[in-house]
Amino acid sequence: MKITFIIDPIRGLDPGHDTSVALMEAAQELGHEVWITEPRYLSVAESKAWAEVRPIRLFPVELLGERWVPPIPWFECGESQRVLLESMDAVFIRPDPPVDTAYLFATYILDYLDPQKTLVINSPAGLRLANEKMYALQFPQAIPQTIVTHEKALIRDFVGRLGSAVLKPLGGKAGEGILFLEAGDRNLNSLIEISTHQGRLPVMIQAYIPEAQEGDKRIILLAGEPIGAVNRVPTGSEFRSNMAVGGRVVHTEITPRERDICAQLAPALARDGLVFVGIDVIGGYLTEVNVTSPTGVREIDRLDGTKLGRQVIEWLAAQSSPGRSGPL
Ligand SMILES: Nc1ncnc2c1ncn2[C@@H]1O[C@H](COP(=O)(O)OP(=O)(O)O)[C@@H](O)[C@H]1O
Ligand SMILES: [Mg+2]
């Protein structure tokens, strides 16, 4: 297969941590052609999607003790060339959020790919539809008590009733802008004003789940099936457990309740073309559905001895084999 990865600038990627690199390595190991590009190198001409792509050769990371260690350099790129994206069997779109205007426009360009010829993971339409914070609201049985609003009075009332809550900007990632709210906090009004941009943007307010101290579990789903998980435990005085803010990663198992949440999600994910997804579960509650550039593969592979990247690429190869009929 020929596979293109739309990513952030390659030099900024962390080969020992980033799932995009794990997927590219797996594709190369399985004998596929790997190409990279960025959202700004996409275009449409004659009603077809094009891209300036570069072939990439990866030098795989190695597990030394508790760390994946990359060789230096860890990749080598060939000359860039302008190609019809439909010459690819699959395209992964994995720049990090925010889902800003440039990101949205990239998804509109990818709409000009024929899904019969090229699988886009995740589906451009699905990416536009699925806000990572709000997608979970479709599953009221799975989530903690949650509201989305820009209204200070509603937020104050929610926090007053529950005593405490977590505030989340709707477009954030990696713990950015996540706040712990307390009813008696003298900064409460100000925190709400800053987060809602003076009442102009809605935010998510969610019941604080005390089990968050034991960790926030990342479960990776492939075509709706859980294929691996890792727990992220907050460290020090930090209440957030994102890896980006120092959360410690530890081995975990997927519980029956979590399998049930995945089963609830699966039909919606299939409907929306969301093939490769990372959900966050705290104390048995679904808190986030990451669809843009979910991570965790390196950590799960290290702790559990799995090869999740390989599993994803093998799944992909099975989809694009002759006889595949229609989009996912
Ligand atoms: N309802 C909640 N109760 C307690 N802690 C939470 C809750 N929601 C999120 N957190 C903490 O905040 C972190 C970030 O939240 P999340 O919704 O996953 O957003 P993102 O990872 O995109 O920043 C989580 O890893 C968790 O530690
Ligand atoms: Mg998260």
XYZ file of C-alpha atoms and ligand atoms in Angstrom:
356
model
C 0.000 0.000 0.000
C 0.913 3.660 -0.341
C 0.081 5.622 2.779
C 0.296 9.377 3.347
C 0.390 10.893 6.817
C -0.764 14.498 7.147
C 1.105 15.646 10.229
C 2.543 18.670 11.991
C 6.094 19.568 10.888
C 8.076 16.333 11.250
C 10.924 17.923 13.210
C 8.554 18.727 16.061
C 7.401 15.124 16.468
C 8.652 13.016 19.363
C 9.419 9.546 17.928
C 9.410 7.903 21.365
C 5.962 9.224 22.254
C 3.981 10.192 19.154
C 1.504 7.662 17.817
C 1.883 9.091 14.296
C 5.505 7.929 14.288
C 4.502 4.513 15.669
C 1.987 4.139 12.814
C 4.509 5.248 10.174
C 7.121 2.841 11.531
C 4.637 -0.026 11.515
C 3.626 0.742 7.927
C 7.251 0.763 6.827
C 8.006 -2.485 8.693
C 5.096 -4.151 6.941
C 6.548 -3.179 3.583
C 4.280 -0.261 2.687
C 5.330 3.046 1.137
C 5.165 5.895 3.644
C 4.772 9.533 2.604
C 4.278 12.665 4.679
C 2.713 16.051 4.149
C 1.158 18.926 6.109
C -2.273 20.570 5.865
C -0.752 23.591 4.074
C 0.501 21.376 1.227
C -2.976 20.149 0.260
C -4.860 21.538 -2.739
C -7.724 20.862 -5.149
C -7.433 21.052 -8.922
C -9.803 19.655 -11.528
C -12.044 18.661 -8.614
C -9.436 16.290 -7.232
C -7.340 16.460 -4.075
C -3.604 16.919 -4.539
C -0.703 17.152 -2.129
C 2.982 17.954 -2.028
C 4.261 14.781 -0.412
C 7.702 13.555 0.592
C 8.728 9.932 0.944
C 10.040 9.219 4.421
C 12.333 6.508 5.710
C 12.223 5.909 9.443
C 14.946 4.501 11.642
C 12.950 2.750 14.372
C 13.063 3.576 18.066
C 14.474 1.012 20.481
C 13.227 0.139 23.946
C 15.965 0.867 26.462
C 14.770 0.261 30.014
C 11.580 2.272 30.393
C 12.035 4.489 27.344
C 11.760 4.316 23.588
C 15.018 5.763 22.358
C 15.280 7.046 18.783
C 18.484 6.902 16.772
C 19.840 10.258 15.563
C 18.660 11.068 12.963
C 15.434 9.082 13.284
C 14.159 9.780 9.757
C 15.250 10.746 6.290
C 13.041 12.403 3.679
C 13.214 12.272 -0.115
C 12.334 14.977 -2.647
C 8.881 16.485 -2.443
C 6.511 15.864 -5.327
C 2.994 16.946 -6.198
C 0.687 13.938 -6.500
C -2.964 13.172 -6.851
C -3.896 11.987 -3.382
C -6.047 9.274 -4.916
C -2.777 7.569 -5.872
C -2.573 6.687 -2.166
C -4.398 3.716 -0.650
C -4.819 5.493 2.652
C -4.371 8.934 4.174
C -4.036 9.504 7.911
C -4.887 13.039 8.999
C -3.169 13.584 12.347
C -2.160 17.187 13.058
C -2.670 18.106 16.713
C -5.684 20.243 17.663
C -6.857 22.989 17.734
C -9.411 22.292 15.053
C -8.990 25.785 13.626
C -9.899 27.246 10.247
C -6.802 25.833 8.532
C -7.610 22.375 9.913
C -11.241 22.591 8.790
C -10.216 23.706 5.301
C -7.873 20.702 5.082
C -10.845 18.423 5.774
C -12.817 20.125 2.966
C -9.959 19.388 0.574
C -9.935 15.736 1.648
C -13.630 15.556 0.753
C -12.365 15.545 -2.858
C -10.935 12.076 -2.390
C -12.953 9.110 -3.568
C -13.408 6.826 -0.534
C -13.549 3.870 -2.943
C -9.936 4.569 -3.862
C -8.425 6.075 -0.735
C -9.410 5.568 2.883
C -9.055 8.714 4.966
C -8.526 8.065 8.668
C -10.433 9.581 10.266
C -13.157 10.580 7.815
C -13.007 14.316 7.032
C -16.763 14.621 7.574
C -16.458 12.738 10.879
C -13.688 15.066 12.027
C -15.891 18.082 11.352
C -18.785 16.485 13.171
C -17.032 15.182 16.249
C -15.911 17.819 18.699
C -13.613 15.903 21.023
C -15.303 17.197 24.154
C -18.919 17.236 22.966
C -19.105 13.951 21.035
C -19.442 12.066 24.351
C -22.688 13.895 25.173
C -24.514 11.485 22.836
C -24.037 8.806 25.471
C -25.777 10.157 28.585
C -25.478 6.820 30.430
C -21.722 6.840 29.999
C -20.818 10.390 31.042
C -20.690 12.336 34.308
C -23.168 15.169 34.851
C -22.198 17.765 32.237
C -23.400 21.076 30.844
C -22.125 23.192 27.941
C -22.815 26.906 28.169
C -21.322 30.387 28.077
C -23.669 31.652 30.774
C -22.075 32.527 34.077
C -25.298 32.061 36.050
C -25.729 28.488 34.780
C -22.105 27.656 35.539
C -22.284 29.146 39.037
C -25.499 27.250 39.715
C -23.932 23.930 38.547
C -20.812 24.436 40.665
C -22.922 25.589 43.622
C -25.049 22.426 43.526
C -22.107 20.039 43.164
C -19.593 21.934 45.299
C -16.881 21.515 42.681
C -16.544 20.844 38.947
C -14.117 20.711 36.050
C -14.218 23.374 33.331
C -13.021 22.458 29.834
C -12.564 24.711 26.799
C -14.271 22.897 23.901
C -11.268 23.052 21.583
C -8.438 22.220 23.983
C -6.092 19.283 24.200
C -3.433 17.883 26.529
C -4.949 19.496 29.611
C -4.830 23.022 28.157
C -7.234 25.388 29.899
C -8.735 22.643 32.094
C -9.726 24.192 35.443
C -10.903 22.847 38.773
C -13.806 25.010 39.948
C -14.933 25.316 43.573
C -18.096 26.963 44.832
C -16.330 29.201 47.345
C -13.425 30.248 45.114
C -13.040 34.029 45.052
C -11.705 33.723 41.499
C -14.726 31.779 40.232
C -16.329 34.640 38.266
C -13.041 35.649 36.769
C -12.161 32.065 35.759
C -15.531 31.771 34.005
C -15.066 35.118 32.231
C -11.573 34.259 31.019
C -12.591 30.779 29.862
C -15.725 31.935 28.036
C -13.918 34.942 26.522
C -16.291 37.246 28.429
C -19.353 35.155 27.678
C -18.702 34.786 23.940
C -17.722 31.079 23.856
C -19.426 28.109 25.480
C -17.349 25.830 27.700
C -17.967 22.409 29.209
C -18.623 22.127 32.940
C -18.493 18.595 34.287
C -18.906 16.990 37.689
C -15.496 16.401 39.247
C -14.904 12.654 39.472
C -12.853 11.941 42.620
C -11.475 8.704 41.085
C -9.463 10.984 38.779
C -6.776 10.772 41.470
C -6.333 7.110 40.534
C -6.005 8.003 36.888
C -7.535 8.839 33.531
C -7.567 5.799 31.300
C -6.844 6.132 27.585
C -8.431 3.349 25.572
C -7.502 3.035 21.900
C -10.294 1.880 19.598
C -9.799 0.508 16.116
C -13.020 0.279 14.103
C -14.991 0.472 17.342
C -13.056 -2.294 19.132
C -10.815 -1.564 22.120
C -7.290 -2.736 21.257
C -5.299 -1.405 24.200
C -5.304 0.926 27.177
C -3.017 2.846 29.481
C -3.708 4.648 32.735
C -2.388 8.160 33.346
C -1.996 9.096 36.987
C -1.651 12.719 38.104
C 1.604 13.587 39.823
C 2.463 16.093 42.553
C -0.085 18.802 43.163
C -1.471 18.635 39.610
C -5.096 17.435 39.305
C -4.807 16.840 35.549
C -3.262 13.578 34.440
C -2.418 14.299 30.790
C 1.000 12.990 29.771
C 1.802 16.513 28.530
C 1.493 17.862 32.084
C 3.496 15.102 33.756
C 0.868 12.356 34.184
C 2.625 9.061 34.982
C 1.696 6.200 32.640
C 0.954 2.816 34.182
C -0.264 -0.551 32.957
C -4.001 -1.137 33.174
C -6.755 -3.523 32.106
C -10.012 -2.684 30.339
C -12.947 -3.299 32.694
C -16.342 -4.746 31.657
C -17.938 -1.307 32.208
C -15.357 0.225 29.859
C -16.006 -2.479 27.261
C -19.669 -1.626 27.530
C -18.883 2.075 26.883
C -16.894 1.068 23.782
C -19.833 -1.028 22.581
C -22.173 1.957 23.052
C -19.817 4.131 21.010
C -19.088 1.665 18.216
C -22.172 2.253 16.014
C -21.715 6.054 16.164
C -18.010 5.763 15.363
C -18.784 3.511 12.388
C -21.515 5.892 11.178
C -19.100 8.837 11.344
C -16.063 7.096 9.825
C -14.079 7.429 13.048
C -11.788 4.438 12.728
C -8.858 5.273 14.992
C -10.006 6.877 18.213
C -8.748 7.333 21.779
C -11.357 7.636 24.495
C -10.689 8.881 28.021
C -12.438 7.167 30.922
C -12.276 8.337 34.543
C -13.814 6.207 37.319
C -15.896 4.361 34.723
C -17.185 7.567 33.100
C -16.508 8.589 29.509
C -14.999 12.094 29.512
C -13.520 12.610 26.050
C -13.495 11.077 22.555
C -10.228 11.976 20.825
C -10.488 11.738 17.064
C -7.912 14.158 15.618
C -4.589 12.722 16.741
C -5.163 10.289 19.580
C -1.984 9.084 21.223
C -0.963 6.340 23.657
C 0.336 3.647 21.306
C 3.995 3.940 22.325
C 3.103 3.809 26.019
C 0.779 0.795 25.637
C 3.313 -1.076 23.488
C 6.010 -0.447 26.089
C 3.906 -1.494 29.089
C 2.057 -4.409 27.499
C 4.442 -5.666 24.830
C 1.821 -5.068 22.125
C 2.323 -3.798 18.577
C -0.732 -1.638 18.163
C 0.654 0.277 15.184
C 1.050 -3.002 13.331
C -2.492 -3.981 14.227
C -3.832 -0.731 12.748
C -1.868 -1.075 9.510
C -2.837 -4.749 9.153
C -6.476 -3.791 9.609
C -6.032 -1.109 6.947
C -4.434 -3.570 4.524
C -7.428 -5.880 4.983
C -9.811 -3.000 4.128
C -8.041 -1.957 0.967
C -7.498 -5.450 -0.390
C -9.232 -6.279 -3.687
C -12.862 -6.981 -3.133
C -13.401 -4.179 -0.667
C -16.686 -2.621 -1.547
C -17.506 0.925 -0.716
C -16.471 3.246 2.039
C -16.291 2.153 5.641
N -14.818 15.076 35.131
C -13.542 15.098 35.544
N -13.233 14.870 36.845
C -11.959 14.904 37.293
N -10.903 15.174 36.505
C -11.143 15.401 35.190
C -12.462 15.361 34.644
N -12.394 15.617 33.327
C -11.081 15.805 33.057
N -10.323 15.666 34.174
C -8.853 15.791 34.255
O -8.440 16.729 33.287
C -7.612 16.114 32.299
C -7.930 16.618 30.908
O -9.289 16.414 30.594
P -9.839 15.932 29.187
O -11.308 16.061 29.222
O -9.315 14.578 28.882
O -9.269 17.025 28.165
P -7.875 17.094 27.321
O -7.145 15.803 27.553
O -8.304 17.286 25.936
O -7.155 18.296 27.853
C -7.865 14.617 32.449
O -6.720 13.885 32.097
C -8.207 14.469 33.924
O -7.027 14.344 34.687
Mg -7.863 13.876 27.509
